[in-house]
Structures are given as structure tokens and as C-alpha cells.
PDB file of C-alpha atoms in Angstrom:
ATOM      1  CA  UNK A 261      70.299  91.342  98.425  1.00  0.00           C
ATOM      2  CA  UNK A 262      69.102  88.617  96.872  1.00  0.00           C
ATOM      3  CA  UNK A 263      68.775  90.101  93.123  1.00  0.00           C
ATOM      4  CA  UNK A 264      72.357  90.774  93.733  1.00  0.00           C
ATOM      5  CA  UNK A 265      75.060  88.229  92.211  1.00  0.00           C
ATOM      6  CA  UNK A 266      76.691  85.594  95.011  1.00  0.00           C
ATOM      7  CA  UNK A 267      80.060  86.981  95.398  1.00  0.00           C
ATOM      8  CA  UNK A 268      78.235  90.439  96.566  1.00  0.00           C
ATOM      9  CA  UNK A 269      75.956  88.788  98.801  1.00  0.00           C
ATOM     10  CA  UNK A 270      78.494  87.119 100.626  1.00  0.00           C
ATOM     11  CA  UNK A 271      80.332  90.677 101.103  1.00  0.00           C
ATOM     12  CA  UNK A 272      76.981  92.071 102.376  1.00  0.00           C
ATOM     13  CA  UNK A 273      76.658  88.957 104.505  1.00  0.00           C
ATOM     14  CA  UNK A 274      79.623  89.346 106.147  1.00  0.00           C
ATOM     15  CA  UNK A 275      80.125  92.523 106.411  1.00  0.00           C
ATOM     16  CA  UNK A 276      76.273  93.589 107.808  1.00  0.00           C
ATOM     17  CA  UNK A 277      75.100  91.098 110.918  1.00  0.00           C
ATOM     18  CA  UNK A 278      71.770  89.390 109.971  1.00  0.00           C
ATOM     19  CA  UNK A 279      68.209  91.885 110.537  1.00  0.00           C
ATOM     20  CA  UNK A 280      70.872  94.873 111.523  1.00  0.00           C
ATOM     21  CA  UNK A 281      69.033  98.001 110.228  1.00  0.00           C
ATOM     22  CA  UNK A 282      70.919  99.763 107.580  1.00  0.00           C
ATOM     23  CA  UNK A 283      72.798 102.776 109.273  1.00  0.00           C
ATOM     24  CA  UNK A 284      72.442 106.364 107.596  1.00  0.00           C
ATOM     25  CA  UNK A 285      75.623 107.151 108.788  1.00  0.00           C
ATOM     26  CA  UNK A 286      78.733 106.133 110.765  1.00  0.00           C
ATOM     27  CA  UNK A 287      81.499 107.635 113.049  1.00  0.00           C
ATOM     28  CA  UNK A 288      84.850 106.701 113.137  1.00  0.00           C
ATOM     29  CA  UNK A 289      87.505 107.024 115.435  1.00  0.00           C
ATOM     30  CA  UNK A 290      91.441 106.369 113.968  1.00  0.00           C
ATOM     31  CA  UNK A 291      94.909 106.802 114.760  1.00  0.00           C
ATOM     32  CA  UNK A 292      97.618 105.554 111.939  1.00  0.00           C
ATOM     33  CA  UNK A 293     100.401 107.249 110.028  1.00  0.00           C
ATOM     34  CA  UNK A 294      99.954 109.884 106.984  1.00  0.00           C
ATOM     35  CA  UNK A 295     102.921 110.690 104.133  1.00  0.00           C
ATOM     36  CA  UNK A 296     103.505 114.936 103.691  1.00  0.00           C
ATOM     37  CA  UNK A 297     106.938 114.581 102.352  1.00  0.00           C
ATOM     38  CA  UNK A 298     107.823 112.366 105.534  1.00  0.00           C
ATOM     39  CA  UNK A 299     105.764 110.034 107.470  1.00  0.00           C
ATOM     40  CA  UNK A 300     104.127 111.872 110.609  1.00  0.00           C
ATOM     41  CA  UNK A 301     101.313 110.583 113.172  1.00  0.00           C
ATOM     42  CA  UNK A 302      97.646 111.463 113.271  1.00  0.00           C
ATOM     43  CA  UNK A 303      94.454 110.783 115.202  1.00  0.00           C
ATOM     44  CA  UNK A 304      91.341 111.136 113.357  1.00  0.00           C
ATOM     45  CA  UNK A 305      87.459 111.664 113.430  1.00  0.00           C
ATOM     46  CA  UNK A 306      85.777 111.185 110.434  1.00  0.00           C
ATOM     47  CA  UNK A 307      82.193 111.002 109.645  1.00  0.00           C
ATOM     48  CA  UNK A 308      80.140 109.466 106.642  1.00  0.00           C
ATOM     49  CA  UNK A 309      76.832 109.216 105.463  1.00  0.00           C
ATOM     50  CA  UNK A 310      74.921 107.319 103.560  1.00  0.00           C
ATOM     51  CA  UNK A 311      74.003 110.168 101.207  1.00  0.00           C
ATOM     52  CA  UNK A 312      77.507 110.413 100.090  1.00  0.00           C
ATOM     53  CA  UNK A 313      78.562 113.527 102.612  1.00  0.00           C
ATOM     54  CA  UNK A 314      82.171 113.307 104.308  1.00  0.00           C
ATOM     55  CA  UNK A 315      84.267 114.835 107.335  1.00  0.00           C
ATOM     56  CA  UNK A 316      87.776 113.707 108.312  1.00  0.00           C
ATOM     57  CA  UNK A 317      88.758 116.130 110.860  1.00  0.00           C
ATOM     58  CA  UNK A 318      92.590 115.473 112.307  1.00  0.00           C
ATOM     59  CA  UNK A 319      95.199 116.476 114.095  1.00  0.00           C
ATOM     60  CA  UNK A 320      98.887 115.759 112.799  1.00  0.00           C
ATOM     61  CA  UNK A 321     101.908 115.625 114.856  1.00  0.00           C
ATOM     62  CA  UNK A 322     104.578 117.214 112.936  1.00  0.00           C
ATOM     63  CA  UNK A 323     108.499 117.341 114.703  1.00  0.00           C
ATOM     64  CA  UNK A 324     107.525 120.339 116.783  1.00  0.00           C
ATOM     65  CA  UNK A 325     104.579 121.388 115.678  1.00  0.00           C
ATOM     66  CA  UNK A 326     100.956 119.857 115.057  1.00  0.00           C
ATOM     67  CA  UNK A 327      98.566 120.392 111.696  1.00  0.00           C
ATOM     68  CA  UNK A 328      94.995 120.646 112.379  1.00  0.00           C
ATOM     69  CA  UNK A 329      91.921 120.726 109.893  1.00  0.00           C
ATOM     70  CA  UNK A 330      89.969 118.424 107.976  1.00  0.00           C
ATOM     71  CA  UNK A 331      88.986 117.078 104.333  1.00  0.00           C
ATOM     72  CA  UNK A 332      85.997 117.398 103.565  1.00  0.00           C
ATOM     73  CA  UNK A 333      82.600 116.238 100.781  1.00  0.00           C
ATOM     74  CA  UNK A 334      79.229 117.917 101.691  1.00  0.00           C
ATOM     75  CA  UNK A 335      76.439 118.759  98.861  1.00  0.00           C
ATOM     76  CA  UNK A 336      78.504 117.079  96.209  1.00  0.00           C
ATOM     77  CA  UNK A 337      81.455 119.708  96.678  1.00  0.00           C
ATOM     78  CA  UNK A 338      84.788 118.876  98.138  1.00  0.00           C
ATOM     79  CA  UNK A 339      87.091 121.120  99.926  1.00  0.00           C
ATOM     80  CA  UNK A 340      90.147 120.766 102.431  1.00  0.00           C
ATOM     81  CA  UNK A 341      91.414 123.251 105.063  1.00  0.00           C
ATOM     82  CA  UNK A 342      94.731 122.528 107.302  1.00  0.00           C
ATOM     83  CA  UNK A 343      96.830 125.437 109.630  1.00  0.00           C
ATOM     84  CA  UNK A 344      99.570 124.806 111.656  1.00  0.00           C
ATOM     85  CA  UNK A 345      99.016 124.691 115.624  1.00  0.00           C
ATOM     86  CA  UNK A 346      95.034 125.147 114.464  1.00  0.00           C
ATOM     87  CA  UNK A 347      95.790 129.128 113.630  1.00  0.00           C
ATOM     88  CA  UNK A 348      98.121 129.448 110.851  1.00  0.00           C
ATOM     89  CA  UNK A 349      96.575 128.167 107.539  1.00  0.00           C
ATOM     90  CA  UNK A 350      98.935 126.039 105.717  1.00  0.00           C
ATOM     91  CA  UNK A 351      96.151 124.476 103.053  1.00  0.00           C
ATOM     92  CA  UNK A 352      93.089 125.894 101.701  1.00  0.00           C
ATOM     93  CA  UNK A 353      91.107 124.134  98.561  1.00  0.00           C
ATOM     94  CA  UNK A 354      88.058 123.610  96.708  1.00  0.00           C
ATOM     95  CA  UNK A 355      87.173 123.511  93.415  1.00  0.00           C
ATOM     96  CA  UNK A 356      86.438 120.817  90.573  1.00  0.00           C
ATOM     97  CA  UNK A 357      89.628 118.974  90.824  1.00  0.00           C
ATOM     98  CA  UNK A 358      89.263 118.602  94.746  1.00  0.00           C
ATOM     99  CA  UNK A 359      85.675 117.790  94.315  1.00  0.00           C
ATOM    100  CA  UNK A 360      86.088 115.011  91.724  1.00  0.00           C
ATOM    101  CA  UNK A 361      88.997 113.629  94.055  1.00  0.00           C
ATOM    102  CA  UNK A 362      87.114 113.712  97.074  1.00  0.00           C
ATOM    103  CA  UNK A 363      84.304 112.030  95.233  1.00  0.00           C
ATOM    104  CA  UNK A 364      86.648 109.029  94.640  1.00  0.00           C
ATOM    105  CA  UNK A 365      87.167 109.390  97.754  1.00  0.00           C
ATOM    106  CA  UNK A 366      83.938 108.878  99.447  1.00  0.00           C
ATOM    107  CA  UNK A 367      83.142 106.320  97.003  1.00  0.00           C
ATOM    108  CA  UNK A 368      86.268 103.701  98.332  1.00  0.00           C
ATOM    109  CA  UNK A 369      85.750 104.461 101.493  1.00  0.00           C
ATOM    110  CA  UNK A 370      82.183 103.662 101.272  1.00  0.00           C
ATOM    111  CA  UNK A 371      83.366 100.290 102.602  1.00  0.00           C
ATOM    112  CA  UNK A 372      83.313 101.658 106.370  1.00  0.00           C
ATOM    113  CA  UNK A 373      79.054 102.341 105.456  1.00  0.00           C
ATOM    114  CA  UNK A 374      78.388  99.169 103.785  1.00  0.00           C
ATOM    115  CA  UNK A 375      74.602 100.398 103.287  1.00  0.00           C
ATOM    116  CA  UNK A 376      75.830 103.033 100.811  1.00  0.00           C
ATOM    117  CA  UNK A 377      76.664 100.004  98.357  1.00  0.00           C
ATOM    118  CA  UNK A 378      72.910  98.746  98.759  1.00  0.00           C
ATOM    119  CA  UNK A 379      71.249 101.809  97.200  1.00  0.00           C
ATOM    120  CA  UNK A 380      69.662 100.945  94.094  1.00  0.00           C
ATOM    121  CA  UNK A 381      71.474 103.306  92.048  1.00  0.00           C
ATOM    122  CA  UNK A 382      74.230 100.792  92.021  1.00  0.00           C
ATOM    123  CA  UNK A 383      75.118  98.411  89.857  1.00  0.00           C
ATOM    124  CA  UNK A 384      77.154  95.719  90.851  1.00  0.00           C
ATOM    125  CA  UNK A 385      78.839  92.936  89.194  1.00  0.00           C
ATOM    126  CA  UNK A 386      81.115  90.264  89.345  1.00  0.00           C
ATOM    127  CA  UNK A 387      84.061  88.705  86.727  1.00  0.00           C
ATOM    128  CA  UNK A 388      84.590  85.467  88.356  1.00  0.00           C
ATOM    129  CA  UNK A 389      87.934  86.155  89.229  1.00  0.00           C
ATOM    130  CA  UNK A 390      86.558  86.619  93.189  1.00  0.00           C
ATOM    131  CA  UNK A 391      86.251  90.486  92.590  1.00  0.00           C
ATOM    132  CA  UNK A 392      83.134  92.294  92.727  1.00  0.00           C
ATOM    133  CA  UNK A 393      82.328  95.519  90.943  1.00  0.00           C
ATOM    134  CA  UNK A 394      80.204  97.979  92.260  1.00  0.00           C
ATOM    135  CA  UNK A 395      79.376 101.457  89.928  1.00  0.00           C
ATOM    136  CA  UNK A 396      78.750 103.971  92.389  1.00  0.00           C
ATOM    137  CA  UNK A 397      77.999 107.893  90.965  1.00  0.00           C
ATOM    138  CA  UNK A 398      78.641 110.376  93.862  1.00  0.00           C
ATOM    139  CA  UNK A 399      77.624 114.268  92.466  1.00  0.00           C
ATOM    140  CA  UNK A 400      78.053 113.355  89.041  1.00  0.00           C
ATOM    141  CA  UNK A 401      81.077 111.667  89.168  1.00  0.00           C
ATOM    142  CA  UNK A 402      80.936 108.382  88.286  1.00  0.00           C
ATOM    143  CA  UNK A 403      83.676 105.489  90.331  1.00  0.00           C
ATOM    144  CA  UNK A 404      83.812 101.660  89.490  1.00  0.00           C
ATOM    145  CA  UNK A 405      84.801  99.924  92.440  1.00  0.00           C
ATOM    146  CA  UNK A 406      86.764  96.389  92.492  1.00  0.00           C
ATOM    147  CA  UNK A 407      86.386  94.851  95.592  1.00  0.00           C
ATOM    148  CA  UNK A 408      88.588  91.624  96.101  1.00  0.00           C
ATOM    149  CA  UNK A 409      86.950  89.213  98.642  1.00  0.00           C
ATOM    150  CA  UNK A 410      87.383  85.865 100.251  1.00  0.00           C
ATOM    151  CA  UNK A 411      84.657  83.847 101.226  1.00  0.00           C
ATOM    152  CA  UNK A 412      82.687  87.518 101.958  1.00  0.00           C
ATOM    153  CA  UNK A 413      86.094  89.175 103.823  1.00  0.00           C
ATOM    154  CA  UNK A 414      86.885  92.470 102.150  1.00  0.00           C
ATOM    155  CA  UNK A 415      90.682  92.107 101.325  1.00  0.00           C
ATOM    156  CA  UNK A 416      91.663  95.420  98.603  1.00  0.00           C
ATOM    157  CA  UNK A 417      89.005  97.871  97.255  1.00  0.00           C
ATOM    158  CA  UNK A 418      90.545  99.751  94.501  1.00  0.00           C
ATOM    159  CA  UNK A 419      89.339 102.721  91.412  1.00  0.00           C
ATOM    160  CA  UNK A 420      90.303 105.209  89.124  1.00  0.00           C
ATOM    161  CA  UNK A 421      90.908 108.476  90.823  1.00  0.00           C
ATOM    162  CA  UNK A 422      90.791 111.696  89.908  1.00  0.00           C
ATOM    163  CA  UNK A 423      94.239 113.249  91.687  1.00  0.00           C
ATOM    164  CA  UNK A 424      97.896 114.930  91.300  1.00  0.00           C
ATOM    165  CA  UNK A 425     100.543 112.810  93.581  1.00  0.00           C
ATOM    166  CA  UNK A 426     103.077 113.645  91.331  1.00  0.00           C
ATOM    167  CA  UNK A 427     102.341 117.157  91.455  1.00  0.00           C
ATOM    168  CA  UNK A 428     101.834 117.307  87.480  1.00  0.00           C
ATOM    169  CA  UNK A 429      98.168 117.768  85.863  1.00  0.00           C
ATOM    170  CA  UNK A 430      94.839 116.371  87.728  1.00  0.00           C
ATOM    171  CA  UNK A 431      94.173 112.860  86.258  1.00  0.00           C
ATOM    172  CA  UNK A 432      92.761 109.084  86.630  1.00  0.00           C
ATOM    173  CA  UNK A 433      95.003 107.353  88.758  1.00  0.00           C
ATOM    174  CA  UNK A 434      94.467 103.749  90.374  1.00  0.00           C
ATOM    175  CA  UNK A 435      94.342 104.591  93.728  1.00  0.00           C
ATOM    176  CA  UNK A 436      92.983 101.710  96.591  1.00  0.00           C
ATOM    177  CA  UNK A 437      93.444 100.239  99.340  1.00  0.00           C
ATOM    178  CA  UNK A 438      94.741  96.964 101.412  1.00  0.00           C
ATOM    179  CA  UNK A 439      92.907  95.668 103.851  1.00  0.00           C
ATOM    180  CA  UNK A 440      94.910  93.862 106.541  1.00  0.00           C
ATOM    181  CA  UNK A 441      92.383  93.669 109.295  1.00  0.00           C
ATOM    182  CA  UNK A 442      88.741  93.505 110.083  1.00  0.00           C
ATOM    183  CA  UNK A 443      87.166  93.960 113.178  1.00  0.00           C
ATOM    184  CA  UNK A 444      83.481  94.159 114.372  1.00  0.00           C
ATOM    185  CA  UNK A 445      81.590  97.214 115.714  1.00  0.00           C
ATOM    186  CA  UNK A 446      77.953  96.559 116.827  1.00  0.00           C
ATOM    187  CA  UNK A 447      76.160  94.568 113.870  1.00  0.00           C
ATOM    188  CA  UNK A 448      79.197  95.862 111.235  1.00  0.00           C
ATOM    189  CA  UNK A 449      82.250  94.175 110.387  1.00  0.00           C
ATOM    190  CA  UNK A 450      84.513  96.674 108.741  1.00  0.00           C
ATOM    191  CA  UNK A 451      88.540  97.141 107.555  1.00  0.00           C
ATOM    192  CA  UNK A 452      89.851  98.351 110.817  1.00  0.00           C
ATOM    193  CA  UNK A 453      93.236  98.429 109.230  1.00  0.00           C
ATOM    194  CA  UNK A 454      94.605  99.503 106.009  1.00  0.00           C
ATOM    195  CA  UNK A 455      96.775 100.722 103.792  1.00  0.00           C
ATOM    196  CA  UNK A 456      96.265 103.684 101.238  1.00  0.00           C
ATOM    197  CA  UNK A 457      97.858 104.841  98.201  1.00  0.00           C
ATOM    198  CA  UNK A 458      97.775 105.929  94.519  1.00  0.00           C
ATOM    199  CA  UNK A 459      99.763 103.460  91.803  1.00  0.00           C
ATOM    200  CA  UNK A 460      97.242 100.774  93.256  1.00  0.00           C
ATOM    201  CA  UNK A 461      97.904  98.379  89.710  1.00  0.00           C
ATOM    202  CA  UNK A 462     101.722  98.366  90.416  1.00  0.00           C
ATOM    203  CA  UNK A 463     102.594  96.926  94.139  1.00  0.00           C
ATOM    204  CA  UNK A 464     106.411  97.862  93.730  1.00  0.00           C
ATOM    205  CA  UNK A 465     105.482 101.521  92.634  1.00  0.00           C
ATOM    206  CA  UNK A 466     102.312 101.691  95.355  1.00  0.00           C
ATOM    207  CA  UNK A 467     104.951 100.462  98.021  1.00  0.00           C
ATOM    208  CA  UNK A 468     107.610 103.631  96.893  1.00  0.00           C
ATOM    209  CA  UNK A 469     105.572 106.128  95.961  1.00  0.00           C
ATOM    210  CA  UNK A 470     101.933 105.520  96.004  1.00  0.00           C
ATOM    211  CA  UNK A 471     101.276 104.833  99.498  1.00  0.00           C
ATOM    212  CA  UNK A 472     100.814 107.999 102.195  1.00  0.00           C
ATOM    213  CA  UNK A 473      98.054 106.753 104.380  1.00  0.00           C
ATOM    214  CA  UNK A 474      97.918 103.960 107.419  1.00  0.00           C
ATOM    215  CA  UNK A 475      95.335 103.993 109.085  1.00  0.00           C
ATOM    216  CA  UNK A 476      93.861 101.662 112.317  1.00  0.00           C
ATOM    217  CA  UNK A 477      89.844 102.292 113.224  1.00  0.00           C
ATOM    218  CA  UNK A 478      89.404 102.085 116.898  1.00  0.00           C
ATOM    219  CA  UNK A 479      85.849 102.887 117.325  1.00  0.00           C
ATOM    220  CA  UNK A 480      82.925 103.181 114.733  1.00  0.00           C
ATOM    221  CA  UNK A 481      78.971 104.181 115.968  1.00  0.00           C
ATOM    222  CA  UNK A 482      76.454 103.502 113.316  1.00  0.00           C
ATOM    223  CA  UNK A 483      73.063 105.471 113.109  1.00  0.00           C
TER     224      UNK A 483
END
């Protein structure tokens, strides 16, 4: 990391324990709270690799009912699939737009892989304003990250990405993330809580409509 401007190597520093060997991929338990018209509870698996491929496989408890499935980014396409008690479908999607959002996706949440912002295929930068930029390109589609950090300590990643909330025509949105913990698993020290949402350059609007995800990590294996 040395080539790589100070404000990045202190994120690296922190955030990878010294002579750790860069993980290919990492597994993630989580339990939080997700937004589908009303606020419901989840547990979570999710899986990500360091050549861009994602799972997040979960199980939603509705009033009386539970949502099962996952969201998914494997060979550079994205697709989700969701039915009610595991049986009934209730959500089934692919295509461009869910790929390019599901790229974005992959490419924020790259911050629970850390190696995935060492490949040399990104560029990363900083404005002196303590936020680091990282331009990550995940199946063609390109994301810049802007990582806000203190003394290393990841506090907000946020992007442009490609998505609907609003239910109106597929878009760039600012879309991020808080970061209001961090917590160490093996020789990685990760966000092990945060909070998700689309409107990320407006905190009132993010607060009222943008966020729909809170999540807590309780586990993560690297590999």
C-alpha cells in the first residue's frame, strides 16, 4: 500500500491487521431491521468475494408470515428472488437495471472485503477533506466510492447508484451508508453496524425516506 496516498493507507491499516493474508472471500452473519413499506426483522447470510460475486440469503419476519430468498451478483449479472413462507414467490428479477444496481451494490459493500479495494484496477484518491475515493468497475459498471475516515476508522461510504426507491424510472441516486460501529473478526476490522439508504447527500431526506436497511454483523470468516 505504500504507492497508495496516506489517508488510504491508514484505512487499509486499520482495517487489515499487519502480515494478515488478503482473504478471497468473506462470510457474514447479520440480524438488523429492513424497510418493505414498514419496518420488519431479518437474519441474514451473505457471502462476498473478492472477484466481485455476491449472496445475501434471508429470512424476513413479516406480522404472520416470514419472506425467504436472497439478492444476488454472480458473473457480473444481478438477480433477486423472495416467496412468502419459502414457497410462494412474491419477487422475481434480473435484468440490466437489477444488474447495474446490484453492481453498486457490491461495490459499497466492498468495505466488509477490504482486499477487494487493493486490486490494482483501482484507483484511489484523496481531496483533503479526510475522504478517500476509490474507482472501483464491477462488470462494466463503473462506482466512485467516498469513504469518510478518521484517523483510518471507516465512518460513511457513499456512491451514485443505479436504483428506483421512488418507484419512478431507474436512475443515479446517492445511496451510502453510516457506519456506527466497528468490530474485529480474526485479522479484519469491519462496520459491524450500519445504516443504509438512498438520498445519502440529504440527511433530513435519507432519515424519511432514504433509509430501509439496519443492519448489525455478528460473525464474519475470511478465506
Amino acid at each position: 500500500i505504500a504507492h497508495l496516498p496516506s489517508l488510504a493507507q491508514s484505512y487499509f491499516a486499520h482495517a487489515i491487521a499487519p502480515g494478515a493474508p488478503l482473504a478471497g472471500a468473506v462470510r457474514l452473519r447479520m440480524h438488523g431491521s429492513i424497510r418493505l413499506r414498514r419496518w420488519h426483522k431479518f437474519k441474514a447470510v451473505q457471502v462476498i468475494t473478492r472477484d466481485s460475486a455476491m449472496i445475501w440469503r434471508a429470512s424476513v419476519r413479516m406480522r404472520i408470515a416470514s419472506i425467504r430468498g436472497y439478492d444476488r451478483f454472480v458473473d457480473g449479472r444481478g438477480s433477486m428472488k423472495w416467496r412468502l413462507f419459502g414457497v410462494l414467490p412474491v419477487v422475481c428479477a434480473a435484468g440490466a437495471d437489477v444488474t447495474r444496481s446490484a453492481a453498486g451494490r457490491v461495490a459499497a459493500e466492498s468495505i466488509w472485503l477490504p482486499p477487494m479495494l487493493m486490486d490494482e484496477r483501482v484507483h484511489c484518491s484523496t481531496d483533503g477533506s479526510g475522504v478517500a475515493h476509490a474507482d472501483v468497475t464491477l462488470a462494466g459498471h463503473p462506482a466512485e466510492l467516498r469513504m469518510t475516515l478518521d484517523h483510518g476508522r471507516l465512518r460513511s461510504v457513499g456512491l451514485l447508484r443505479w436504483g428506483n426507491p421512488d418507484g419512478g424510472p431507474f436512475r443515479e441516486i446517492p445511496f451510502g451508508a453510516y457506519v456506527d460501529q466497528e468490530a474485529t473478526f480474526g485479522d479484519y476490522t469491519i462496520p459491524a453496524r450500519v445504516r443504509v439508504g438512498w438520498y445519502f447527500d440529504d440527511p433530513s431526506r435519507f432519515d424519511a425516506d432514504g433509509k430501509f436497511f439496519e443492519a448489525s454483523v455478528d460473525g464474519a470468516v475470511y478465506r
